[in-house]
Tab-separated table of N, CA, C and O in Angstrom:
chain	number	residue	atom	x	y	z
P	1	MET	N	0.949	-1.105	-0.074
P	1	MET	CA	0.090	0.112	0.006
P	1	MET	C	0.902	1.271	0.087
P	1	MET	O	1.836	1.158	0.354
P	2	SER	N	0.792	2.296	-0.458
P	2	SER	CA	1.248	3.282	-1.011
P	2	SER	C	1.152	4.283	0.321
P	2	SER	O	0.083	3.914	1.090
P	3	VAL	N	2.018	5.332	0.114
P	3	VAL	CA	2.068	6.265	1.272
P	3	VAL	C	0.664	7.022	1.275
P	3	VAL	O	-0.078	7.339	2.202
P	4	VAL	N	0.332	7.480	0.220
P	4	VAL	CA	-0.388	8.054	-0.052
P	4	VAL	C	-2.001	7.483	0.284
P	4	VAL	O	-2.891	8.154	0.650
P	5	SER	N	-2.133	6.212	0.163
P	5	SER	CA	-3.437	5.501	0.277
P	5	SER	C	-3.642	5.181	1.830
P	5	SER	O	-4.987	5.551	1.885
P	6	LYS	N	-2.202	5.252	2.322
P	6	LYS	CA	-2.247	5.471	3.934
P	6	LYS	C	-2.472	6.548	4.326
P	6	LYS	O	-3.228	6.693	5.424
P	7	ALA	N	-1.982	7.217	4.057
P	7	ALA	CA	-2.516	8.830	4.602
P	7	ALA	C	-4.206	9.327	4.202
P	7	ALA	O	-4.930	9.632	4.895
P	8	TRP	N	-4.614	8.863	3.290
P	8	TRP	CA	-6.045	8.988	2.659
P	8	TRP	C	-7.039	8.028	3.718
P	8	TRP	O	-8.083	8.541	4.290
P	9	MET	N	-6.711	6.723	4.252
P	9	MET	CA	-7.030	5.778	5.464
P	9	MET	C	-7.345	6.485	6.572
P	9	MET	O	-8.457	6.342	7.325
P	10	VAL	N	-6.394	7.427	6.530
P	10	VAL	CA	-6.357	8.185	7.925
P	10	VAL	C	-6.759	9.277	8.181
P	10	VAL	O	-8.140	9.814	8.766
P	11	ALA	N	-6.840	10.050	6.907
P	11	ALA	CA	-7.446	11.738	6.568
P	11	ALA	C	-9.173	11.509	6.651
P	11	ALA	O	-9.655	12.355	7.290
P	12	PHE	N	-9.016	10.865	5.494
P	12	PHE	CA	-10.519	10.489	5.310
P	12	PHE	C	-11.654	10.037	6.646
P	12	PHE	O	-12.525	10.906	6.583
P	13	PRO	N	-11.602	9.254	7.488
P	13	PRO	CA	-12.310	8.873	8.824
P	13	PRO	C	-12.225	10.177	9.681
P	13	PRO	O	-13.207	10.963	10.289
P	14	ALA	N	-11.261	10.710	9.650
P	14	ALA	CA	-10.799	11.802	10.600
P	14	ALA	C	-11.473	12.854	10.043
P	14	ALA	O	-12.262	13.737	10.790
P	15	LEU	N	-11.718	13.367	8.813
P	15	LEU	CA	-12.622	14.696	8.582
P	15	LEU	C	-13.986	13.959	8.422
P	15	LEU	O	-14.716	15.070	8.704
P	16	ALA	N	-14.011	12.792	8.203
P	16	ALA	CA	-15.802	12.372	8.294
P	16	ALA	C	-16.373	12.497	9.939
P	16	ALA	O	-17.374	13.154	9.697
P	17	LEU	N	-15.352	11.987	10.764
P	17	LEU	CA	-15.958	12.183	12.261
P	17	LEU	C	-15.796	14.174	12.344
P	17	LEU	O	-16.167	14.220	13.291
P	18	ALA	N	-15.067	14.245	11.864
P	18	ALA	CA	-14.812	16.112	12.476
P	18	ALA	C	-16.050	16.952	11.883
P	18	ALA	O	-16.878	17.687	12.293
P	19	GLY	N	-16.750	16.742	10.680
P	19	GLY	CA	-17.690	17.150	10.075
P	19	GLY	C	-18.879	16.925	10.923
P	19	GLY	O	-20.076	17.648	10.953
P	20	CYS	N	-18.988	15.754	11.564
P	20	CYS	CA	-20.413	15.123	12.589
P	20	CYS	C	-19.880	15.453	13.947
P	20	CYS	O	-20.749	15.853	14.420
P	21	LEU	N	-18.965	16.043	14.222
P	21	LEU	CA	-18.732	16.615	15.655
P	21	LEU	C	-19.145	18.030	15.532
P	21	LEU	O	-19.123	18.116	16.679
P	22	GLN	N	-18.600	18.562	14.771
P	22	GLN	CA	-18.755	20.299	14.503
P	22	GLN	C	-20.564	20.556	14.658
P	22	GLN	O	-20.870	20.176	13.130
P	23	PRO	N	-21.020	21.585	15.050
P	23	PRO	CA	-22.369	21.841	14.804
P	23	PRO	C	-22.328	22.910	13.505
P	23	PRO	O	-21.763	23.443	13.587
P	24	ALA	N	-23.215	22.841	12.743
P	24	ALA	CA	-23.399	24.020	11.600
P	24	ALA	C	-23.804	24.771	12.179
P	24	ALA	O	-25.080	24.648	13.005
P	25	ALA	N	-23.666	26.075	11.668
P	25	ALA	CA	-24.206	27.372	11.988
P	25	ALA	C	-25.811	27.182	11.204
P	25	ALA	O	-26.098	27.026	10.337
P	26	GLN	N	-26.741	27.824	12.416
P	26	GLN	CA	-27.688	27.797	12.259
P	26	GLN	C	-28.746	29.027	12.380
P	26	GLN	O	-28.048	29.945	13.551
P	27	ALA	N	-29.665	29.142	11.572
P	27	ALA	CA	-30.412	30.842	11.912
P	27	ALA	C	-31.097	30.571	13.518
P	27	ALA	O	-31.465	29.258	13.510
P	28	PRO	N	-31.382	31.531	13.880
P	28	PRO	CA	-31.811	31.442	15.395
P	28	PRO	C	-33.651	31.058	15.078
P	28	PRO	O	-34.170	31.374	13.765
P	29	MET	N	-34.042	29.938	15.657
P	29	MET	CA	-35.281	29.330	15.497
P	29	MET	C	-36.462	30.454	16.225
P	29	MET	O	-36.094	31.018	17.323
P	30	THR	N	-37.592	30.737	15.806
P	30	THR	CA	-38.574	31.174	16.075
P	30	THR	C	-39.373	30.331	16.877
P	30	THR	O	-39.678	29.306	16.473
P	31	PRO	N	-39.854	30.736	17.894
P	31	PRO	CA	-40.962	29.721	18.677
P	31	PRO	C	-42.526	29.646	17.946
P	31	PRO	O	-42.866	29.997	17.174
P	32	VAL	N	-42.633	28.223	17.930
P	32	VAL	CA	-44.019	28.257	17.173
P	32	VAL	C	-44.998	28.690	18.417
P	32	VAL	O	-44.910	28.110	19.445
P	33	VAL	N	-46.223	29.468	17.836
P	33	VAL	CA	-46.884	29.626	18.302
P	33	VAL	C	-48.513	28.895	18.142
P	33	VAL	O	-48.890	28.935	16.713
P	34	ALA	N	-49.233	28.204	18.796
P	34	ALA	CA	-50.584	27.255	18.709
P	34	ALA	C	-51.569	28.557	18.504
P	34	ALA	O	-51.901	29.213	19.301
P	35	LEU	N	-52.410	28.257	17.420
P	35	LEU	CA	-53.116	29.105	17.142
P	35	LEU	C	-54.727	28.492	17.383
P	35	LEU	O	-54.626	27.278	17.557
P	36	PRO	N	-55.527	29.073	17.782
P	36	PRO	CA	-57.024	28.742	18.519
P	36	PRO	C	-57.395	28.277	17.216
P	36	PRO	O	-57.476	28.536	15.840
P	37	ALA	N	-58.148	26.770	17.302
P	37	ALA	CA	-58.854	26.154	16.198
P	37	ALA	C	-60.235	27.418	15.637
P	37	ALA	O	-60.596	27.823	16.512
P	38	PRO	N	-60.258	27.413	14.535
P	38	PRO	CA	-61.219	27.836	14.212
P	38	PRO	C	-62.833	27.838	14.598
P	38	PRO	O	-62.930	26.354	14.773
P	39	ALA	N	-63.989	28.583	14.848
P	39	ALA	CA	-64.941	28.310	15.210
P	39	ALA	C	-65.325	27.588	14.297
P	39	ALA	O	-66.151	27.848	12.888
P	40	ILE	N	-66.356	26.330	14.573
P	40	ILE	CA	-67.343	25.892	13.598
P	40	ILE	C	-68.275	26.210	14.065
P	40	ILE	O	-69.096	26.043	14.888
P	41	PRO	N	-69.178	26.399	12.848
P	41	PRO	CA	-70.643	26.984	13.520
P	41	PRO	C	-71.254	25.792	13.595
P	41	PRO	O	-71.700	24.353	13.006
P	42	GLY	N	-72.296	25.725	14.626
P	42	GLY	CA	-73.054	24.790	15.046
P	42	GLY	C	-74.550	25.014	14.772
P	42	GLY	O	-75.015	26.048	14.704
P	43	PRO	N	-75.838	24.491	15.561
P	43	PRO	CA	-76.551	24.641	15.339
P	43	PRO	C	-77.000	26.095	16.216
P	43	PRO	O	-76.258	26.388	16.837
P	44	MET	N	-78.265	26.631	15.769
P	44	MET	CA	-78.558	27.848	15.747
P	44	MET	C	-79.026	27.647	17.691
P	44	MET	O	-79.925	26.892	17.469
P	45	ALA	N	-78.485	28.598	18.570
P	45	ALA	CA	-79.187	28.597	19.531
P	45	ALA	C	-80.225	29.921	19.623
P	45	ALA	O	-80.601	30.562	18.947
P	46	ALA	N	-81.487	29.201	20.690
P	46	ALA	CA	-82.545	29.879	20.650
P	46	ALA	C	-82.003	31.214	21.721
P	46	ALA	O	-81.123	31.767	21.941
P	47	PRO	N	-82.858	32.233	20.987
P	47	PRO	CA	-82.521	33.738	21.293
P	47	PRO	C	-82.627	34.039	22.649
P	47	PRO	O	-83.600	33.161	23.481
P	48	PRO	N	-82.146	34.924	23.273
P	48	PRO	CA	-82.304	34.797	24.865
P	48	PRO	C	-83.564	35.110	24.977
P	48	PRO	O	-84.621	36.276	23.917
P	49	VAL	N	-84.196	35.035	26.360
P	49	VAL	CA	-85.880	35.239	26.501
P	49	VAL	C	-85.568	36.738	27.494
P	49	VAL	O	-84.578	36.896	28.250
P	50	ALA	N	-86.125	37.279	26.943
P	50	ALA	CA	-86.349	38.662	27.411
P	50	ALA	C	-86.917	38.705	29.054
P	50	ALA	O	-87.339	37.873	29.676
P	51	PRO	N	-85.828	39.536	30.077
P	51	PRO	CA	-86.199	39.474	31.182
P	51	PRO	C	-87.992	39.490	31.708
P	51	PRO	O	-88.497	39.843	31.002
P	52	SER	N	-87.939	39.436	32.877
P	52	SER	CA	-89.457	39.513	33.415
P	52	SER	C	-90.017	40.874	33.633
P	52	SER	O	-91.376	41.302	33.620
P	53	THR	N	-89.120	42.020	32.792
P	53	THR	CA	-89.835	43.115	33.029
P	53	THR	C	-90.808	43.335	31.552
P	53	THR	O	-91.863	44.275	31.144
P	54	SER	N	-90.941	41.987	31.211
P	54	SER	CA	-91.754	41.871	29.885
P	54	SER	C	-93.023	41.248	30.269
P	54	SER	O	-94.226	40.861	29.476
P	55	ALA	N	-93.283	41.189	31.457
P	55	ALA	CA	-94.858	40.149	31.883
P	55	ALA	C	-95.852	41.342	31.630
P	55	ALA	O	-95.703	42.521	31.560
P	56	ARG	N	-96.720	40.904	31.978
P	56	ARG	CA	-98.364	41.642	32.071
P	56	ARG	C	-98.471	41.688	33.344
P	56	ARG	O	-98.663	41.009	33.816
P	57	ARG	N	-99.069	43.000	33.504
P	57	ARG	CA	-99.963	42.948	34.757
P	57	ARG	C	-101.217	43.661	34.876
P	57	ARG	O	-101.979	44.025	33.780
P	58	ILE	N	-101.651	42.580	35.791
P	58	ILE	CA	-103.542	43.057	35.925
P	58	ILE	C	-103.385	43.395	37.165
P	58	ILE	O	-102.826	43.148	38.374
P	59	ALA	N	-103.846	44.764	37.220
P	59	ALA	CA	-103.589	46.015	38.260
P	59	ALA	C	-104.898	45.733	38.914
P	59	ALA	O	-106.276	46.006	38.109
P	60	ALA	N	-105.151	46.110	40.378
P	60	ALA	CA	-106.409	46.471	40.894
P	60	ALA	C	-106.841	48.078	40.561
P	60	ALA	O	-105.958	48.822	40.491
P	61	ASN	N	-108.199	48.279	40.513
P	61	ASN	CA	-108.205	49.511	40.095
P	61	ASN	C	-109.263	50.091	41.500
P	61	ASN	O	-109.338	49.748	41.947
P	62	ALA	N	-109.261	51.414	41.215
P	62	ALA	CA	-110.061	52.384	42.122
P	62	ALA	C	-111.741	51.772	42.389
P	62	ALA	O	-112.030	52.186	43.308
P	63	ALA	N	-112.276	51.224	41.281
P	63	ALA	CA	-113.722	50.704	41.541
P	63	ALA	C	-113.359	49.278	41.975
P	63	ALA	O	-115.082	48.711	42.033
P	64	GLY	N	-112.587	49.109	42.498
P	64	GLY	CA	-113.135	47.477	43.119
P	64	GLY	C	-112.821	46.696	42.306
P	64	GLY	O	-112.840	45.270	42.804
P	65	GLY	N	-112.517	46.752	40.946
P	65	GLY	CA	-112.227	45.532	39.737
P	65	GLY	C	-110.741	45.915	39.384
P	65	GLY	O	-110.150	45.902	40.341
P	66	LEU	N	-110.616	45.149	38.388
P	66	LEU	CA	-109.048	45.168	37.847
P	66	LEU	C	-108.986	45.655	36.517
P	66	LEU	O	-110.413	45.852	35.885
P	67	THR	N	-107.985	46.051	36.083
P	67	THR	CA	-107.339	46.667	34.577
P	67	THR	C	-106.808	45.688	34.075
P	67	THR	O	-105.337	45.287	34.840
P	68	LEU	N	-106.969	45.408	33.044
P	68	LEU	CA	-106.368	44.071	32.115
P	68	LEU	C	-105.217	44.878	31.337
P	68	LEU	O	-105.045	45.956	31.065
P	69	PRO	N	-104.022	44.264	30.775
P	69	PRO	CA	-102.748	44.914	30.391
P	69	PRO	C	-103.175	45.879	28.920
P	69	PRO	O	-103.036	46.690	29.133
P	70	ASP	N	-104.528	45.504	28.648
P	70	ASP	CA	-104.786	46.248	27.387
P	70	ASP	C	-105.799	47.159	28.001
P	70	ASP	O	-106.278	48.438	26.936
P	71	GLY	N	-105.685	47.620	29.310
P	71	GLY	CA	-106.496	48.757	29.661
P	71	GLY	C	-108.136	48.568	29.595
P	71	GLY	O	-108.683	49.603	30.581
P	72	THR	N	-108.376	47.206	29.650
P	72	THR	CA	-109.790	46.987	29.750
P	72	THR	C	-110.316	47.066	31.543
P	72	THR	O	-109.032	46.112	31.786
P	73	ASP	N	-111.336	47.321	31.880
P	73	ASP	CA	-111.484	47.328	33.195
P	73	ASP	C	-112.692	45.916	33.328
P	73	ASP	O	-113.708	46.211	32.805
P	74	VAL	N	-112.783	44.705	34.247
P	74	VAL	CA	-113.348	44.140	34.241
P	74	VAL	C	-114.100	43.884	35.831
P	74	VAL	O	-112.830	44.914	36.725
P	75	ASP	N	-114.949	43.562	36.356
P	75	ASP	CA	-115.287	43.268	37.503
P	75	ASP	C	-114.624	42.155	38.251
P	75	ASP	O	-115.196	40.872	37.387
P	76	VAL	N	-114.797	41.983	39.794
P	76	VAL	CA	-114.168	40.817	40.012
P	76	VAL	C	-115.332	40.255	40.234
P	76	VAL	O	-116.316	40.435	41.172
P	77	ASN	N	-115.588	38.621	40.213
P	77	ASN	CA	-116.843	37.758	40.734
P	77	ASN	C	-116.221	37.547	42.393
P	77	ASN	O	-115.400	37.736	42.826
P	78	PRO	N	-117.452	37.120	43.095
P	78	PRO	CA	-117.531	36.808	44.230
P	78	PRO	C	-116.176	35.627	44.623
P	78	PRO	O	-115.808	35.537	45.678
P	79	ASP	N	-115.942	34.947	43.743
P	79	ASP	CA	-114.775	33.372	44.037
P	79	ASP	C	-113.218	34.513	43.954
P	79	ASP	O	-112.437	33.668	44.079
P	80	GLY	N	-113.374	35.490	43.202
P	80	GLY	CA	-111.869	36.497	43.269
P	80	GLY	C	-111.713	36.182	41.710
P	80	GLY	O	-110.556	37.240	41.275
P	81	GLY	N	-112.082	35.274	40.635
P	81	GLY	CA	-111.795	35.628	39.422
P	81	GLY	C	-112.598	36.627	38.507
P	81	GLY	O	-113.065	37.319	39.487
P	82	PHE	N	-112.994	36.454	37.094
P	82	PHE	CA	-113.496	37.414	36.392
P	82	PHE	C	-113.774	36.655	34.904
P	82	PHE	O	-113.219	35.888	34.942
P	83	THR	N	-114.579	37.721	34.510
P	83	THR	CA	-114.740	37.381	32.621
P	83	THR	C	-114.113	37.995	32.083
P	83	THR	O	-114.461	39.130	32.266
P	84	LEU	N	-113.390	37.591	30.998
P	84	LEU	CA	-112.840	38.530	30.100
P	84	LEU	C	-113.902	38.840	28.961
P	84	LEU	O	-114.882	38.217	28.828
P	85	PRO	N	-113.659	40.199	28.130
P	85	PRO	CA	-114.795	40.636	27.359
P	85	PRO	C	-114.969	39.502	26.583
P	85	PRO	O	-116.452	39.448	25.656
P	86	ASN	N	-114.201	38.541	25.897
P	86	ASN	CA	-114.559	37.574	25.036
P	86	ASN	C	-115.518	36.490	25.878
P	86	ASN	O	-116.070	35.460	25.017
P	87	GLY	N	-115.597	36.518	27.082
P	87	GLY	CA	-116.122	35.442	27.666
P	87	GLY	C	-115.513	34.571	28.338
P	87	GLY	O	-115.983	33.185	28.755
P	88	ALA	N	-114.465	34.182	27.904
P	88	ALA	CA	-113.482	33.378	28.656
P	88	ALA	C	-113.334	33.783	30.303
P	88	ALA	O	-113.348	34.569	30.237
P	89	VAL	N	-113.535	32.701	31.055
P	89	VAL	CA	-113.404	32.785	32.619
P	89	VAL	C	-111.779	32.895	33.063
P	89	VAL	O	-111.569	31.702	32.398
P	90	VAL	N	-111.596	33.774	33.997
P	90	VAL	CA	-110.244	33.521	34.434
P	90	VAL	C	-110.855	33.371	36.059
P	90	VAL	O	-111.658	33.933	36.580
P	91	ARG	N	-109.938	32.073	36.490
P	91	ARG	CA	-110.261	31.518	38.118
P	91	ARG	C	-109.017	32.105	39.042
P	91	ARG	O	-108.068	31.711	38.576
P	92	ARG	N	-109.500	32.029	40.143
P	92	ARG	CA	-108.720	32.444	41.214
P	92	ARG	C	-107.827	31.173	41.787
P	92	ARG	O	-108.700	30.230	41.760
P	93	ASN	N	-106.952	30.689	42.228
P	93	ASN	CA	-106.140	29.511	42.880
P	93	ASN	C	-105.602	29.667	44.108
P	93	ASN	O	-106.673	30.740	44.539
P	94	ALA	N	-105.726	28.198	44.496
P	94	ALA	CA	-105.546	28.690	46.017
P	94	ALA	C	-104.530	28.934	46.399
P	94	ALA	O	-104.559	29.637	47.853
P	95	ALA	N	-103.940	29.484	45.747
P	95	ALA	CA	-102.400	30.378	46.190
P	95	ALA	C	-102.846	32.063	46.308
P	95	ALA	O	-101.816	32.636	46.380
P	96	GLY	N	-103.729	32.639	45.446
P	96	GLY	CA	-104.374	33.131	45.458
P	96	GLY	C	-103.834	34.028	43.921
P	96	GLY	O	-104.406	35.432	43.859
P	97	GLY	N	-103.508	33.175	43.095
P	97	GLY	CA	-102.851	33.568	41.911
P	97	GLY	C	-104.278	34.042	41.095
P	97	GLY	O	-105.593	32.852	41.165
P	98	LEU	N	-103.933	33.552	39.703
P	98	LEU	CA	-105.159	34.045	38.790
P	98	LEU	C	-104.669	33.036	37.697
P	98	LEU	O	-103.480	33.290	37.103
P	99	VAL	N	-105.613	31.741	37.460
P	99	VAL	CA	-105.399	31.142	36.224
P	99	VAL	C	-105.846	31.455	34.982
P	99	VAL	O	-107.155	31.549	35.071
P	100	LEU	N	-105.154	31.576	33.923
P	100	LEU	CA	-105.941	32.256	32.760
P	100	LEU	C	-106.507	31.020	31.783
P	100	LEU	O	-105.980	29.744	32.082
P	101	PRO	N	-107.473	31.379	30.858
P	101	PRO	CA	-107.885	30.358	29.738
P	101	PRO	C	-106.813	29.676	29.549
P	101	PRO	O	-107.144	28.441	29.340
P	102	ASN	N	-105.540	30.109	29.298
P	102	ASN	CA	-104.721	29.484	28.261
P	102	ASN	C	-103.863	28.424	29.502
P	102	ASN	O	-102.867	27.666	29.089
P	103	GLY	N	-104.046	28.136	30.213
P	103	GLY	CA	-103.625	27.851	31.807
P	103	GLY	C	-102.406	28.362	32.463
P	103	GLY	O	-101.830	27.870	33.531
P	104	ALA	N	-101.890	29.680	31.828
P	104	ALA	CA	-101.043	30.096	32.370
P	104	ALA	C	-101.478	31.147	33.740
P	104	ALA	O	-102.823	31.538	34.192
P	105	VAL	N	-100.479	30.632	35.070
P	105	VAL	CA	-100.490	31.527	36.228
P	105	VAL	C	-100.065	32.859	36.378
P	105	VAL	O	-99.028	33.193	36.024
P	106	CYS	N	-101.275	33.736	36.816
P	106	CYS	CA	-100.592	35.243	37.216
P	106	CYS	C	-100.772	35.105	38.875
P	106	CYS	O	-101.412	34.787	39.580
P	107	ALA	N	-99.412	35.156	38.782
P	107	ALA	CA	-99.190	35.550	40.522
P	107	ALA	C	-99.742	36.847	41.310
P	107	ALA	O	-99.295	37.603	40.728
P	108	ALA	N	-100.365	36.591	42.367
P	108	ALA	CA	-100.505	37.958	43.054
P	108	ALA	C	-99.333	38.744	43.739
P	108	ALA	O	-98.549	37.992	44.061
P	109	ASP	N	-99.183	40.055	43.601
P	109	ASP	CA	-98.314	40.831	44.415
P	109	ASP	C	-98.849	42.287	44.712
P	109	ASP	O	-100.082	42.009	44.681
P	110	ALA	N	-98.889	42.924	45.547
P	110	ALA	CA	-99.218	44.202	46.244
P	110	ALA	C	-99.984	45.083	45.298
P	110	ALA	O	-101.086	45.442	45.653
P	111	ASP	N	-100.089	45.157	44.010
P	111	ASP	CA	-100.459	45.943	42.817
P	111	ASP	C	-101.364	45.104	42.615
P	111	ASP	O	-101.517	45.707	41.665
P	112	GLY	N	-101.531	44.068	42.403
P	112	GLY	CA	-102.605	43.096	41.900
P	112	GLY	C	-101.924	41.649	41.072
P	112	GLY	O	-101.809	41.020	42.171
P	113	TYR	N	-101.575	41.444	40.080
P	113	TYR	CA	-101.319	40.228	39.479
P	113	TYR	C	-100.110	40.487	38.463
P	113	TYR	O	-100.518	41.346	37.750
P	114	LEU	N	-99.310	39.390	38.523
P	114	LEU	CA	-97.924	39.698	37.472
P	114	LEU	C	-98.158	38.477	36.377
P	114	LEU	O	-98.252	37.012	36.756
P	115	CYS	N	-98.636	38.841	35.177
P	115	CYS	CA	-98.667	37.534	34.403
P	115	CYS	C	-97.534	37.097	33.450
P	115	CYS	O	-97.254	38.053	32.849
P	116	PRO	N	-97.250	35.701	32.861
P	116	PRO	CA	-96.076	35.354	32.039
P	116	PRO	C	-97.154	36.321	30.436
P	116	PRO	O	-98.006	36.555	30.194
Protein backbone atom coordinates (compact mmCIF):
# COMPACT_ATOMS: atom_id res chain seq x y z
CA MET A 1 0.00 0.00 0.00
CA SER A 2 1.37 3.36 -0.86
CA VAL A 3 1.90 6.24 1.51
CA VAL A 4 -0.79 8.27 -0.21
CA SER A 5 -3.31 5.47 0.25
CA LYS A 6 -2.45 5.14 3.92
CA ALA A 7 -2.72 8.91 4.34
CA TRP A 8 -6.19 8.88 2.82
CA MET A 9 -7.23 5.97 5.01
CA VAL A 10 -6.30 8.00 8.10
CA ALA A 11 -7.39 11.45 6.86
CA PHE A 12 -10.75 10.46 5.41
CA PRO A 13 -12.27 9.01 8.60
CA ALA A 14 -10.84 11.91 10.61
CA LEU A 15 -12.42 14.45 8.25
CA ALA A 16 -15.69 12.54 8.19
CA LEU A 17 -15.86 12.42 11.97
CA ALA A 18 -14.85 16.07 12.29
CA GLY A 19 -17.83 17.05 10.11
CA CYS A 20 -20.16 15.13 12.39
CA LEU A 21 -18.77 16.52 15.61
CA GLN A 22 -18.95 20.24 14.80
CA PRO A 23 -22.44 21.72 14.67
CA ALA A 24 -23.31 23.65 11.57
CA ALA A 25 -24.22 27.29 12.00
CA GLN A 26 -28.01 27.66 12.08
CA ALA A 27 -30.34 30.59 11.93
CA PRO A 28 -32.07 31.40 15.22
CA MET A 29 -35.28 29.47 15.65
CA THR A 30 -38.56 31.27 16.18
CA PRO A 31 -40.96 29.76 18.71
CA VAL A 32 -44.03 28.02 17.39
CA VAL A 33 -47.25 29.63 18.55
CA ALA A 34 -50.36 27.46 18.69
CA LEU A 35 -53.34 29.25 17.22
CA PRO A 36 -56.86 28.53 18.43
CA ALA A 37 -58.92 26.31 16.21
CA PRO A 38 -61.39 28.19 14.00
CA ALA A 39 -64.94 28.27 15.26
CA ILE A 40 -67.12 25.69 13.61
CA PRO A 41 -70.69 26.88 13.28
CA GLY A 42 -73.05 24.65 15.19
CA PRO A 43 -76.80 24.57 15.50
CA MET A 44 -78.40 27.94 16.07
CA ALA A 45 -79.03 28.73 19.70
CA ALA A 46 -82.41 29.95 20.80
CA PRO A 47 -82.60 33.72 21.19
CA PRO A 48 -82.29 34.92 24.76
CA VAL A 49 -85.50 35.18 26.72
CA ALA A 50 -86.51 38.68 27.71
CA PRO A 51 -86.33 39.37 31.43
CA SER A 52 -89.47 39.47 33.54
CA THR A 53 -89.95 43.16 32.73
CA SER A 54 -91.87 41.96 29.67
CA ALA A 55 -94.51 40.41 31.97
CA ARG A 56 -98.02 41.80 31.85
CA ARG A 57 -99.80 43.21 34.85
CA ILE A 58 -103.43 42.95 35.86
CA ALA A 59 -103.79 45.86 38.24
CA ALA A 60 -106.38 46.58 40.90
CA ASN A 61 -108.41 49.67 40.01
CA ALA A 62 -110.17 52.30 42.14
CA ALA A 63 -113.62 50.84 41.38
CA GLY A 64 -112.78 47.57 43.16
CA GLY A 65 -112.25 45.68 39.92
CA LEU A 66 -109.20 44.94 37.83
CA THR A 67 -107.60 46.63 34.83
CA LEU A 68 -106.29 44.22 32.19
CA PRO A 69 -103.00 44.84 30.35
CA ASP A 70 -104.91 46.26 27.34
CA GLY A 71 -106.62 48.83 29.59
CA THR A 72 -110.00 47.06 29.82
CA ASP A 73 -111.67 47.19 33.25
CA VAL A 74 -113.39 44.03 34.53
CA ASP A 75 -115.46 43.32 37.63
CA VAL A 76 -114.23 40.70 40.09
CA ASN A 77 -116.55 37.75 40.78
CA PRO A 78 -117.32 36.72 44.39
CA ASP A 79 -114.83 33.82 44.04
CA GLY A 80 -112.03 36.28 43.07
CA GLY A 81 -111.98 35.51 39.35
CA PHE A 82 -113.48 37.47 36.47
CA THR A 83 -114.84 37.11 32.96
CA LEU A 84 -112.82 38.41 30.02
CA PRO A 85 -114.52 40.54 27.35
CA ASN A 86 -114.48 37.51 25.01
CA GLY A 87 -116.46 35.46 27.56
CA ALA A 88 -113.58 33.30 28.81
CA VAL A 89 -113.46 32.86 32.57
CA VAL A 90 -110.35 33.55 34.66
CA ARG A 91 -110.38 31.70 37.99
CA ARG A 92 -108.52 32.31 41.21
CA ASN A 93 -106.31 29.48 42.48
CA ALA A 94 -105.67 28.36 46.08
CA ALA A 95 -102.41 30.36 46.23
CA GLY A 96 -104.28 33.60 45.47
CA GLY A 97 -103.10 33.84 41.86
CA LEU A 98 -105.20 33.84 38.69
CA VAL A 99 -105.39 30.94 36.23
CA LEU A 100 -105.88 32.26 32.69
CA PRO A 101 -107.90 30.32 30.10
CA ASN A 102 -104.64 29.16 28.43
CA GLY A 103 -103.44 27.65 31.75
CA ALA A 104 -100.87 30.33 32.54
CA VAL A 105 -100.84 31.46 36.17
CA CYS A 106 -100.62 35.11 37.20
CA ALA A 107 -98.95 35.53 40.59
CA ALA A 108 -100.49 37.92 43.10
CA ASP A 109 -98.44 40.88 44.30
CA ALA A 110 -99.15 44.14 46.17
CA ASP A 111 -100.46 45.93 43.05
CA GLY A 112 -102.56 43.15 41.55
CA TYR A 113 -101.22 40.24 39.48
CA LEU A 114 -98.10 39.66 37.41
CA CYS A 115 -98.74 37.46 34.37
CA PRO A 116 -96.34 35.70 31.99
